mmCIF file of C-alpha atoms and ligand atoms in Angstrom:
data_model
loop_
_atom_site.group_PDB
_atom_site.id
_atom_site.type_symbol
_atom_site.label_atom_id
_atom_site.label_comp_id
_atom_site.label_asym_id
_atom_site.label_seq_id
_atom_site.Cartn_x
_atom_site.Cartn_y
_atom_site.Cartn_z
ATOM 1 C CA UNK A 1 37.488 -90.903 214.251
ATOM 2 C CA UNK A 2 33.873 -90.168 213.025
ATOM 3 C CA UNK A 3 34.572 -88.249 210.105
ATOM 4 C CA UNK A 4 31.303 -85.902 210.517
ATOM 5 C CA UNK A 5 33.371 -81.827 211.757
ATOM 6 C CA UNK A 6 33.503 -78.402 211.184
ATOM 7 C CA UNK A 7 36.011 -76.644 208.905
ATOM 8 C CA UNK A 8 36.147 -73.162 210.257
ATOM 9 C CA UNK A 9 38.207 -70.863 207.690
ATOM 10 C CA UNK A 10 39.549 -68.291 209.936
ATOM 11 C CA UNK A 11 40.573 -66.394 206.163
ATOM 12 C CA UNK A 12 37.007 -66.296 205.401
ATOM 13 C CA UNK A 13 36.101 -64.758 209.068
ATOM 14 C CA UNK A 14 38.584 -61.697 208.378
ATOM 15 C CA UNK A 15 37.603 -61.262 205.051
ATOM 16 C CA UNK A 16 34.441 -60.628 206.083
ATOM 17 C CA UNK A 17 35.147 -58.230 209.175
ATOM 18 C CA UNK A 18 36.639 -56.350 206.231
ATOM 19 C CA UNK A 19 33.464 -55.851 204.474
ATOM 20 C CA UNK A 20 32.010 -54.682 207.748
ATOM 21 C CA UNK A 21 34.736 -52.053 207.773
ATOM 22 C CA UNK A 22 34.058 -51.240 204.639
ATOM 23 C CA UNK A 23 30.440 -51.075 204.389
ATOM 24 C CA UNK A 24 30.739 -48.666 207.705
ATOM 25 C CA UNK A 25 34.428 -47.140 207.838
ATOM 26 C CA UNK A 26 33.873 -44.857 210.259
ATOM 27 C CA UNK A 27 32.091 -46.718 212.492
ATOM 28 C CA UNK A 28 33.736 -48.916 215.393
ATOM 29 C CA UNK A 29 33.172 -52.614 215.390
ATOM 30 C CA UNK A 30 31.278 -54.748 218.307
ATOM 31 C CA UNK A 31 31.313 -57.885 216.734
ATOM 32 C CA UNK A 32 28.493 -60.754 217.987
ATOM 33 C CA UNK A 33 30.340 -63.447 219.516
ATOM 34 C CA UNK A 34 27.299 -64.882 221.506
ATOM 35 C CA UNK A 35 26.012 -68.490 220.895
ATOM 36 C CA UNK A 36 29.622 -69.363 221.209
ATOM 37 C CA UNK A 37 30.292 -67.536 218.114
ATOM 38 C CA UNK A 38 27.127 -68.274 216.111
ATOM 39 C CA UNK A 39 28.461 -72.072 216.583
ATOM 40 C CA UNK A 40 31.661 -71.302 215.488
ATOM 41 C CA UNK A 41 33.620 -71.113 218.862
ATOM 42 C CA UNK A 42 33.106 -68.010 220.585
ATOM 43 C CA UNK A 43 36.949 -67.835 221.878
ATOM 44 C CA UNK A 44 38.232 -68.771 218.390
ATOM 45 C CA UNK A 45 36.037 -65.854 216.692
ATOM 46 C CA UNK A 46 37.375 -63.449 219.251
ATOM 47 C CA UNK A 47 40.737 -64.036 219.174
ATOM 48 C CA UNK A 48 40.896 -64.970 214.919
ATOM 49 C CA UNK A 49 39.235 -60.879 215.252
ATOM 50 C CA UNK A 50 41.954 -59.121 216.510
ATOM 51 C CA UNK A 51 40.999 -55.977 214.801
ATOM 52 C CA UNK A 52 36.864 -55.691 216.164
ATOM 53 C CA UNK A 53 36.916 -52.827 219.045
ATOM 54 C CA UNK A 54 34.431 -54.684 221.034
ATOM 55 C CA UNK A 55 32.591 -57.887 221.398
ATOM 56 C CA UNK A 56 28.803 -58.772 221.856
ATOM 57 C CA UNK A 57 27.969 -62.033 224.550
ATOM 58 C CA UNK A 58 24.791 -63.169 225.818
ATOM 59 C CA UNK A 59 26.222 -63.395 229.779
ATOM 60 C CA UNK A 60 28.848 -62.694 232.164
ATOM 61 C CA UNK A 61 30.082 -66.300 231.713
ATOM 62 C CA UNK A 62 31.004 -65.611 228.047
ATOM 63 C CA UNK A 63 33.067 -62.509 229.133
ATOM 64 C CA UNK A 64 34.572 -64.276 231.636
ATOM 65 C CA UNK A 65 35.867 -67.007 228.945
ATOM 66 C CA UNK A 66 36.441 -64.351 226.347
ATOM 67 C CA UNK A 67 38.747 -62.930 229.381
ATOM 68 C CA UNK A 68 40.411 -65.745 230.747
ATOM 69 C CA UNK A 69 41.547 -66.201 226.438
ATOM 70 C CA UNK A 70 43.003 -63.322 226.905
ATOM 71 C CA UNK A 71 40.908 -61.268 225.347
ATOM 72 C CA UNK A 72 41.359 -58.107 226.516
ATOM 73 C CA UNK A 73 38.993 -55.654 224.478
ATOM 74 C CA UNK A 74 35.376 -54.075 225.434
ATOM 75 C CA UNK A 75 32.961 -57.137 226.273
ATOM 76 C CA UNK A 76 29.371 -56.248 226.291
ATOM 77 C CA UNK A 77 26.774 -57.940 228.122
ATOM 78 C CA UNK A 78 23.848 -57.370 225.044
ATOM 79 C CA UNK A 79 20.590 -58.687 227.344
ATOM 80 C CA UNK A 80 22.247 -57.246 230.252
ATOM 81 C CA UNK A 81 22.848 -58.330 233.764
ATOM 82 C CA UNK A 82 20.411 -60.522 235.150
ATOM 83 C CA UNK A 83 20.853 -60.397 238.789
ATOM 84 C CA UNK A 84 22.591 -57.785 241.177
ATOM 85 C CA UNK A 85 25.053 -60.058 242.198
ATOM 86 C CA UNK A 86 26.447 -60.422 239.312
ATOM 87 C CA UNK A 87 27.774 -56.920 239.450
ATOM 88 C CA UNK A 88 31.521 -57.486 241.048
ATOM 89 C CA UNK A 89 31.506 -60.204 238.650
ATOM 90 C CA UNK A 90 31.490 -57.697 235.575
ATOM 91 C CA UNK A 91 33.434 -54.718 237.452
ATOM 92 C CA UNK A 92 36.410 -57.688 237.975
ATOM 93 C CA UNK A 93 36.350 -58.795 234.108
ATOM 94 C CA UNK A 94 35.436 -55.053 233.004
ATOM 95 C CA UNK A 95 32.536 -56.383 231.126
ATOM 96 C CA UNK A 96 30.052 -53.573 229.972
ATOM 97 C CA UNK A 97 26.340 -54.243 230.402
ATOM 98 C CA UNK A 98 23.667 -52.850 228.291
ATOM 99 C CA UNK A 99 20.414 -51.834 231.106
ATOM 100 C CA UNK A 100 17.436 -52.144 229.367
ATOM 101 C CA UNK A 101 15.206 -52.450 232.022
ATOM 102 C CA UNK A 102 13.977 -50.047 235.206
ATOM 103 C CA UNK A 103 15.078 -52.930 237.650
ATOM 104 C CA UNK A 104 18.571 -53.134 236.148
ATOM 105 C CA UNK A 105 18.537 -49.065 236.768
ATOM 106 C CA UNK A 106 17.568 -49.638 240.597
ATOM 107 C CA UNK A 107 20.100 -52.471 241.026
ATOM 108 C CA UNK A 108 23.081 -49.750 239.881
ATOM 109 C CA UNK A 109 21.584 -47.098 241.542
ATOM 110 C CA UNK A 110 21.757 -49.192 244.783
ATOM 111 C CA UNK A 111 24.754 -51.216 244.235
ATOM 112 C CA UNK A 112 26.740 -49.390 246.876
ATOM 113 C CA UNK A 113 30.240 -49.143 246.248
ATOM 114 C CA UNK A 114 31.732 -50.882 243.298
ATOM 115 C CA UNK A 115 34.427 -49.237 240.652
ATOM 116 C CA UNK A 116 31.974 -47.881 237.747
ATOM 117 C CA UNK A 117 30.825 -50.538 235.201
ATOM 118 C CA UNK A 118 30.012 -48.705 231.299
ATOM 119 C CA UNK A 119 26.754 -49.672 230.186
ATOM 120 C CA UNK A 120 24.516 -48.887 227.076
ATOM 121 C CA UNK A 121 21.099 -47.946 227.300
ATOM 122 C CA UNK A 122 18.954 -49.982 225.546
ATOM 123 C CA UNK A 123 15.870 -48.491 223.782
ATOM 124 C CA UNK A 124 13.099 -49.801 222.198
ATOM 125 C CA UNK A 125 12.665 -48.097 218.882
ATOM 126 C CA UNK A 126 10.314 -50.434 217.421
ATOM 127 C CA UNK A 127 11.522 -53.737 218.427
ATOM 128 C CA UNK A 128 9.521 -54.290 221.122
ATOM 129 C CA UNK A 129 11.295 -56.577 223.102
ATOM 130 C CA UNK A 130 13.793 -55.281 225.231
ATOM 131 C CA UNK A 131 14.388 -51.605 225.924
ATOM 132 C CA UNK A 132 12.971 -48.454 227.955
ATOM 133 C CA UNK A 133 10.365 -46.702 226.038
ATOM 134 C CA UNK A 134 11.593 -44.014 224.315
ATOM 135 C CA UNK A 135 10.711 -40.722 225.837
ATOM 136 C CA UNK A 136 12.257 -41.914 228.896
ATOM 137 C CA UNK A 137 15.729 -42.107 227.445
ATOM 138 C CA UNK A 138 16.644 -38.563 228.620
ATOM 139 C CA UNK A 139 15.433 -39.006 232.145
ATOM 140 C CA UNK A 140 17.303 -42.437 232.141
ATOM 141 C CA UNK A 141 20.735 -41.084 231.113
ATOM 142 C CA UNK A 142 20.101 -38.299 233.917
ATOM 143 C CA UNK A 143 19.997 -41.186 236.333
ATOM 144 C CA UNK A 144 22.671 -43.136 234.800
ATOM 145 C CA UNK A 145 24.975 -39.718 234.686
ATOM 146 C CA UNK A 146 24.999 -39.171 238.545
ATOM 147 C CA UNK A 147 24.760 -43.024 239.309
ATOM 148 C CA UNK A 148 28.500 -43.590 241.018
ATOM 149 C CA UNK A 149 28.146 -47.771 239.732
ATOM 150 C CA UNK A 150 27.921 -46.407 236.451
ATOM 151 C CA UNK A 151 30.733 -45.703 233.416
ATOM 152 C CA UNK A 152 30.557 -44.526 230.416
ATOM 153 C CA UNK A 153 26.888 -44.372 229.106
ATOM 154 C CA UNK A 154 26.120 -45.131 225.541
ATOM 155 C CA UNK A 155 22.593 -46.155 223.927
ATOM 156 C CA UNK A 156 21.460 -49.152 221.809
ATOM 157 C CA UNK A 157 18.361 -50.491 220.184
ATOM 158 C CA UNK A 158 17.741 -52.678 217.818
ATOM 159 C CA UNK A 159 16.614 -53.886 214.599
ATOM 160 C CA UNK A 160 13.545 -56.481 213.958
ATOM 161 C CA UNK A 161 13.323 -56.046 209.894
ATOM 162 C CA UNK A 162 16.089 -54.591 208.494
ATOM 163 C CA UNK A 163 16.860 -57.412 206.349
ATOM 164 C CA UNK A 164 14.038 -56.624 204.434
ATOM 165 C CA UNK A 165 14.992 -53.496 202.128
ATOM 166 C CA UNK A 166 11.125 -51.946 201.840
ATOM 167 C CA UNK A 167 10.965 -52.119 205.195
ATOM 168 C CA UNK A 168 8.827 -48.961 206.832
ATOM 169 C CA UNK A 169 9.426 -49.388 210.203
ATOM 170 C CA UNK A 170 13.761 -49.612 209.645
ATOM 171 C CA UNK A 171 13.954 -46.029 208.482
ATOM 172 C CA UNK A 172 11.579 -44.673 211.633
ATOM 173 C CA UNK A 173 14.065 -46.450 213.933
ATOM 174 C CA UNK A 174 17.026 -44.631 212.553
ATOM 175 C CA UNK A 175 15.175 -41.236 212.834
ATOM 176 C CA UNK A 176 13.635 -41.548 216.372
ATOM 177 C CA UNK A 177 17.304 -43.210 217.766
ATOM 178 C CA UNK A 178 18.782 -39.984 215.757
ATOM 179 C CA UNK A 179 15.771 -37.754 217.217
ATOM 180 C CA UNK A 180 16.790 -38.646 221.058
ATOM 181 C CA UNK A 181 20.064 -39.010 221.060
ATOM 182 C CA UNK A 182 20.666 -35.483 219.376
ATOM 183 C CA UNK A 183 21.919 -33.256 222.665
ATOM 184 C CA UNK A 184 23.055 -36.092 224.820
ATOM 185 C CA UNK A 185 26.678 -36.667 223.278
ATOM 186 C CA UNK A 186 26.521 -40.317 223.829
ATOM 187 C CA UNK A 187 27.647 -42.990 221.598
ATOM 188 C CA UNK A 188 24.755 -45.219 219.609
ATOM 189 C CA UNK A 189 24.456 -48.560 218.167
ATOM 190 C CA UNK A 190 21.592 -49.600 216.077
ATOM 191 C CA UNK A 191 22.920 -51.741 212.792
ATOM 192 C CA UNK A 192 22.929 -55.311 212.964
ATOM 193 C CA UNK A 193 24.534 -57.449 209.846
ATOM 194 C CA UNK A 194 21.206 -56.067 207.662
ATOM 195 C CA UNK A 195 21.273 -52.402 209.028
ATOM 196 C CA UNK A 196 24.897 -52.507 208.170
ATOM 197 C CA UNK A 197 24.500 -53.766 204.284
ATOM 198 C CA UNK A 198 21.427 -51.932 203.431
ATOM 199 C CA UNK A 199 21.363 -48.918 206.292
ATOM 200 C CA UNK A 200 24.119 -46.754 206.073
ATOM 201 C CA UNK A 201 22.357 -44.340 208.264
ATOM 202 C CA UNK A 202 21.954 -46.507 210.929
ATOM 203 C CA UNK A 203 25.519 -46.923 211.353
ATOM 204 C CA UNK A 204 25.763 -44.130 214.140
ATOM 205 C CA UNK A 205 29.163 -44.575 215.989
ATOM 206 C CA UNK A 206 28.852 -48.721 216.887
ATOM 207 C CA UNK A 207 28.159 -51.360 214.437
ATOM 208 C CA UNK A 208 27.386 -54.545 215.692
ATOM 209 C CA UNK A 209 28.113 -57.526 212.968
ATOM 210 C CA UNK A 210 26.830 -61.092 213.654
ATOM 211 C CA UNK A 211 25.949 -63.406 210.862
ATOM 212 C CA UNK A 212 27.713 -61.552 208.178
ATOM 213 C CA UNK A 213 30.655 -61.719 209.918
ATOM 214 C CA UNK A 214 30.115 -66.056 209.226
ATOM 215 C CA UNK A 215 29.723 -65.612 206.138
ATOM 216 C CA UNK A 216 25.175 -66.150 205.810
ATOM 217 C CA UNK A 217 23.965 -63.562 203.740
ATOM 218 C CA UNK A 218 21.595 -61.189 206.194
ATOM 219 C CA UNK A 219 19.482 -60.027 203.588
ATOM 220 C CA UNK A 220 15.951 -61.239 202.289
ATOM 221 C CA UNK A 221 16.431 -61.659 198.175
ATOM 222 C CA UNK A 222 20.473 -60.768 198.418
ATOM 223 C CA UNK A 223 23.389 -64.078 198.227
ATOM 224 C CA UNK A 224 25.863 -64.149 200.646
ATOM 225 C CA UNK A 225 27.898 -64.384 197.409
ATOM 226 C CA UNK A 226 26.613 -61.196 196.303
ATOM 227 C CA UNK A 227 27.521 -58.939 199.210
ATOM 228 C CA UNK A 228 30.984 -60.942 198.704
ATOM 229 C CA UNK A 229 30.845 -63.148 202.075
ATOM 230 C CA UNK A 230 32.404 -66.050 202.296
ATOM 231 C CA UNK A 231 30.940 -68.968 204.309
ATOM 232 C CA UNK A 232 33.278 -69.496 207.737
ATOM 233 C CA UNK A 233 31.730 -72.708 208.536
ATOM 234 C CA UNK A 234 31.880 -76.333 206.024
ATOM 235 C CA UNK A 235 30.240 -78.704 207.903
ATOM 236 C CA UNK A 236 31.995 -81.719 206.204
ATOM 237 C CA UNK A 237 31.354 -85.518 206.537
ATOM 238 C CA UNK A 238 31.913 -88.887 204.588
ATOM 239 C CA UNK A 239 30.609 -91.541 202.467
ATOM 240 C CA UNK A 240 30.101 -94.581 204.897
ATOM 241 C CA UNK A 241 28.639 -96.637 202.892
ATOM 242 C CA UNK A 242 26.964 -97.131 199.262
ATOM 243 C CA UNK A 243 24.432 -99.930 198.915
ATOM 244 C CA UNK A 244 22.550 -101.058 195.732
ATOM 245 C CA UNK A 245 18.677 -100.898 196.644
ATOM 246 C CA UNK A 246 15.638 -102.262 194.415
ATOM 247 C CA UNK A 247 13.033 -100.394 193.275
ATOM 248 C CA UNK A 248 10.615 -100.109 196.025
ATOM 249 C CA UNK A 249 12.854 -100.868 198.785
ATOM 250 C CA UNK A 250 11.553 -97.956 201.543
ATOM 251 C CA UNK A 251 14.625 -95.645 203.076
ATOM 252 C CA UNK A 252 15.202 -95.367 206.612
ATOM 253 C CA UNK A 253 12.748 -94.732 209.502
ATOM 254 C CA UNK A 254 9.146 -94.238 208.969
ATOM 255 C CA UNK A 255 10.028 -95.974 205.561
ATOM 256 C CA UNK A 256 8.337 -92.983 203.303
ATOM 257 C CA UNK A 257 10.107 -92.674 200.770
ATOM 258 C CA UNK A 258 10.662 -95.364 198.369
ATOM 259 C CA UNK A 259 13.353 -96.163 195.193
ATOM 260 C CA UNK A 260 11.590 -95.408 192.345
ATOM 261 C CA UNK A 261 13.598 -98.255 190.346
ATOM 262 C CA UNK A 262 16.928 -100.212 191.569
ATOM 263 C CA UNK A 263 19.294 -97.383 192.335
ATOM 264 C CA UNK A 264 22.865 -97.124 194.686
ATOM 265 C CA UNK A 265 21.836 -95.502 197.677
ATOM 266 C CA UNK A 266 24.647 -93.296 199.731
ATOM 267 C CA UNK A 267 25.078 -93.381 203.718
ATOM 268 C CA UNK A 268 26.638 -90.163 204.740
ATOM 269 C CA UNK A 269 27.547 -89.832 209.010
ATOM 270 C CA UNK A 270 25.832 -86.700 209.742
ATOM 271 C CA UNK A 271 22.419 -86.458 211.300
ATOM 272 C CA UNK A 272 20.746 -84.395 213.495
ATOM 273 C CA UNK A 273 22.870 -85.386 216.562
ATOM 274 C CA UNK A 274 25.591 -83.300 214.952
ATOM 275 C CA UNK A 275 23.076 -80.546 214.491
ATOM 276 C CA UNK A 276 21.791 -81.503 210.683
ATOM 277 C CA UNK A 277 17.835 -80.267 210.382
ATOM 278 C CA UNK A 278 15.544 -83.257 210.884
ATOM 279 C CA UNK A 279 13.126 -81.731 208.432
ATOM 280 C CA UNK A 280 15.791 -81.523 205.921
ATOM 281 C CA UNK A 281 13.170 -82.579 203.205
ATOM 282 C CA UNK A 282 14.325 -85.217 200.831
ATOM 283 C CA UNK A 283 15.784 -83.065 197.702
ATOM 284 C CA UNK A 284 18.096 -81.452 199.964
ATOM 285 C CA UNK A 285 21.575 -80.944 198.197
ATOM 286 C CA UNK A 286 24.192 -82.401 199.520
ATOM 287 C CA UNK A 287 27.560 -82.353 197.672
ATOM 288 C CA UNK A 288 29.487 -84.971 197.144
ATOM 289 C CA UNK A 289 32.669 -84.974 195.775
ATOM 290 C CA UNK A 290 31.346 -81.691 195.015
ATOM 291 C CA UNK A 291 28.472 -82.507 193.007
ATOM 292 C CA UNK A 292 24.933 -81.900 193.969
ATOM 293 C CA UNK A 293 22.937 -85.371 195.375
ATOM 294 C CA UNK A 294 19.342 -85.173 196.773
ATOM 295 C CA UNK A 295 19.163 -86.359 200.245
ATOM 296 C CA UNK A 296 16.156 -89.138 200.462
ATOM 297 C CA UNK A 297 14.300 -90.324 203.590
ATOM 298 C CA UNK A 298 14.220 -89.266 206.914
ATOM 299 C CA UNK A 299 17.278 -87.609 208.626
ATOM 300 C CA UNK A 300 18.550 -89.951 211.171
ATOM 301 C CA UNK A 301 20.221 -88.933 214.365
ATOM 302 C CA UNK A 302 23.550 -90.136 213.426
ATOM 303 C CA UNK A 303 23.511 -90.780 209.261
ATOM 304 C CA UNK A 304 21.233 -89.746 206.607
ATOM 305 C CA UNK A 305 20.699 -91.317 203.128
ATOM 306 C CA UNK A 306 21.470 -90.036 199.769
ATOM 307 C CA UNK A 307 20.163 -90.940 196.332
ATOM 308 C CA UNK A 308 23.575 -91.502 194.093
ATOM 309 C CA UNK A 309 22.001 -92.517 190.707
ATOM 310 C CA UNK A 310 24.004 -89.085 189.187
ATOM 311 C CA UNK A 311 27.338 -90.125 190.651
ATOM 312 C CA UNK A 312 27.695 -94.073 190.081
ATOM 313 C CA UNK A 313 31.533 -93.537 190.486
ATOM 314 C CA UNK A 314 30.998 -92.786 194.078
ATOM 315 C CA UNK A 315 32.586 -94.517 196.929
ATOM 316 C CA UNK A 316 33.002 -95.292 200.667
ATOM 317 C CA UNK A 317 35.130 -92.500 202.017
ATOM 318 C CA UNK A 318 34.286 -89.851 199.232
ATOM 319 C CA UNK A 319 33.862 -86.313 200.682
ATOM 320 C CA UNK A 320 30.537 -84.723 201.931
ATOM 321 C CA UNK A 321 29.394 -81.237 201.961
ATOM 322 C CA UNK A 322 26.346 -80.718 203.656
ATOM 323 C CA UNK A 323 26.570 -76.641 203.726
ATOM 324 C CA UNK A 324 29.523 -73.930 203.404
ATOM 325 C CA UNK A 325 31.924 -73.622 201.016
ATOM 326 C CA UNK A 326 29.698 -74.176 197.676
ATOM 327 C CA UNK A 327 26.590 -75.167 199.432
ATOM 328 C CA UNK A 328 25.168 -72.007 201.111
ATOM 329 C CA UNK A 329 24.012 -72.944 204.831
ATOM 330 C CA UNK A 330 20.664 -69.970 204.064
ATOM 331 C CA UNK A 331 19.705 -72.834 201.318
ATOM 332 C CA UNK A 332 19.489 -75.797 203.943
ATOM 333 C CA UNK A 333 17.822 -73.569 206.126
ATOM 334 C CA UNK A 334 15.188 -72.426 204.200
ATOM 335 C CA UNK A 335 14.677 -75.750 202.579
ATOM 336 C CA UNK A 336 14.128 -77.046 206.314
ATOM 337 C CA UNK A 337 12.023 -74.432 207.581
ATOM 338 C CA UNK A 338 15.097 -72.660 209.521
ATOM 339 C CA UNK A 339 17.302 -69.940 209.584
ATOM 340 C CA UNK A 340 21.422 -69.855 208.906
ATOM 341 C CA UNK A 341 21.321 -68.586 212.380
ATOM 342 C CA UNK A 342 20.073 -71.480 214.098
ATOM 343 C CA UNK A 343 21.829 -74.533 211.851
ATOM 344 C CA UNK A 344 24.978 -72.645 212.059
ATOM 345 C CA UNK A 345 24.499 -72.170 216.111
ATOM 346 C CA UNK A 346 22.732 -75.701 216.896
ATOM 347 C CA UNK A 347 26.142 -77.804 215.542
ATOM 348 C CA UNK A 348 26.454 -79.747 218.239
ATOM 349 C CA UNK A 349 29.441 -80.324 220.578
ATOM 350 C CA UNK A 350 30.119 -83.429 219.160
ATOM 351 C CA UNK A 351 31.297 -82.211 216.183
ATOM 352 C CA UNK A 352 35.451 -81.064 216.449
ATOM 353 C CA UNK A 353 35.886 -77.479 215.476
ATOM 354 C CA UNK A 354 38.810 -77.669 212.958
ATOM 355 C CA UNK A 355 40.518 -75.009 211.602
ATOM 356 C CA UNK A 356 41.094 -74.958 208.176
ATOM 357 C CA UNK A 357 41.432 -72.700 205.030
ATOM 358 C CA UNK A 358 39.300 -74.085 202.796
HETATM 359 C C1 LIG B 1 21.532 -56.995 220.297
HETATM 360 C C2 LIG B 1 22.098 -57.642 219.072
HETATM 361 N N1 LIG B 1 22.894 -56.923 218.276
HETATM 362 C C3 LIG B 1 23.425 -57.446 217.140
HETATM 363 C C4 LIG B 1 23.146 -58.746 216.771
HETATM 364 C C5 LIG B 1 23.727 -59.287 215.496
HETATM 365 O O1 LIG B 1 22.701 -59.538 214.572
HETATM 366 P P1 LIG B 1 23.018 -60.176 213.148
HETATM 367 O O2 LIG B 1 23.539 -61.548 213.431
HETATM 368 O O3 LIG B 1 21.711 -60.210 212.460
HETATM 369 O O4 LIG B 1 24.040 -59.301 212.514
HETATM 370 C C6 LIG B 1 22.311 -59.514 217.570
HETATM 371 C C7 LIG B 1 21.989 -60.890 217.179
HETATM 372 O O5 LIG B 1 21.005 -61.475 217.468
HETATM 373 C C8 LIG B 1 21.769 -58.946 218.757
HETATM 374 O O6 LIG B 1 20.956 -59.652 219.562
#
């Protein structure tokens, strides 16, 4: 077996649903599942969360897996239906759909008889992506009130730069979705991971917890290990070989960068195949046998290259961290011009999912 996996610590995942609960106690839970659970398996997040009220998906298909797990709390549909035929689909799973769009509004309105599907109203409080402008929220609920496809209706919106605590346009967002929403007696949802660390007043009745929840801090400035998360995902591999190279022997393809005197270069099996950042520059950490080694050269598709002139005791077979559990996955990202979000999500299928308490 290629030794390159995984390690998802399903202690770590609860651990930190319990900071969301405690950041926002009074608020119920949708936690983000989508991207197959930030990368993590979407079916193993949902059912390792047995206490989150509700869970976020990108599409129908996701609720349909979630349901056919046996999932059997609210699934929500966060960019919506795309297509009117999809609309049996969610009344037979009893997936919720957030409508952000005056199509989406038409569709129900004309969807003849179905049983009622629940559906948040998305709007766009600053965001500026999806949503109905804001002062047509009440006139939208109206609709939505007397439509017969309709359920419950509840309103969303969203954050773009809550992470960032000086942030001008976060505390306008809270006001205006607190502005509208004041004499409709709906439900609201507005904090993401960031909204939910540094927001408290954007907490409203719905939370909705993604990267947090897997352990990547959300904040600009702030550690994961400071808002006490703990990283869900080690993405683990091995030493697969350790060769002694002369100075100016040229690593690996394009050949740039070259021993600066005879040193023992490491072969690790990980490489962007598995989902490792190509532009990983070299001085990347890796950890081996939990030390800190600077990855050199290029990053291969299959393998990259590490400089092991601090760890001479090293061998084939030795342990490799490449982020998670002492490594955190923000530092790869930002050292490779990436998010957490995306590494942790882009781990490809290749590499087996294994649970593990780390
Ligand atoms: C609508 C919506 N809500 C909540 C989240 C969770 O965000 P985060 O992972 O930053 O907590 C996302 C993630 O992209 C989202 O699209």
């Amino acid at each position: 077996m290629r030794p390159a996996r995984a390690l998802i610590d399903p202690d770590a995942l609860r651990h930190n649903f319990s900071r969301v609960r405690s950041y926002a106690p009074l608020a119920s839970v949708m936690a983000v599942v989508k991207a197959d659970g930030y990368g993590h398996g979407m079916v193993w997040t949902a059912t390792t969360l047995r206490d989150a009220d509700a869970f976020g998906v990108a599409s129908a298909e996701d609720g349909i897996v979630l349901r056919d797990a046996g999932i059997q709390k609210q699934i929500c549909l966060l960019e919506g239906f795309f297509h009117p035929d999809e609309l049996p689909t969610l009344v037979r799973h009893r997936l919720s759909s957030v409508v952000h769009h005056e199509s989406q509004l038409w569709d129900l309105e004309h969807a003849g008889k179905i049983d009622p599907i629940d559906v948040w109203v998305k709007v766009d409080t600053g965001m500026h992506r999806l949503g109905f402008p804001p002062e047509t929220i009440p006139a939208v609920i109206r609709r939505l009130k007397v439509c017969m496809a309709a359920g419950r209706v509840r309103v969303m919106s969203h954050f773009p730069t809550a992470d960032n605590r000086f942030d001008s346009v976060t505390p306008d967002q809270i006001r205006l979705l607190d502005e509208l929403t004041q004499n409709l007696n709906v439900d609201r949802s507005l904090a993401n991971s960031a909204g939910i660390v540094n927001w408290p007043s954007s907490h409203f009745e719905w939370v909705r917890p993604g990267i947090m929840l897997y352990g990547a801090t959300p904040m600009i400035g702030m550690s994961a290990a400071v808002l006490d998360l703990k990283p869900v995902m080690t993405l683990a591999s091995e030493i697969i070989a350790i060769n002694q190279r002369r100075k100016g022997d040229a690593i690996g393809y394009g050949g740039d960068w070259v021993c600066p005197e005879d040193m023992p270069v490491g072969v690790v099996a990980i490489g962007y195949g598995d989902g490792y950042p190509r532009h990983a520059p070299p001085g990347t950490p890796v950890l081996v046998n939990g030390l800190r080694v600077p990855l050199i050269g290029r990053v291969s598709m299959d393998m990259i290259t590490v400089d092991l002139r601090e760890l001479p005791d090293a061998k084939v077979g030795d342990p490799a961290v490449l982020w998670g559990a002492g490594l955190p996955v923000e530092e790869i990202a930002a050292l490779s011009g990436s998010i957490s979000y995306e590494l942790l999500c882009c781990v490809t299928a290749r590499v087996p999912r294994i649970e593990s308490t780390v």
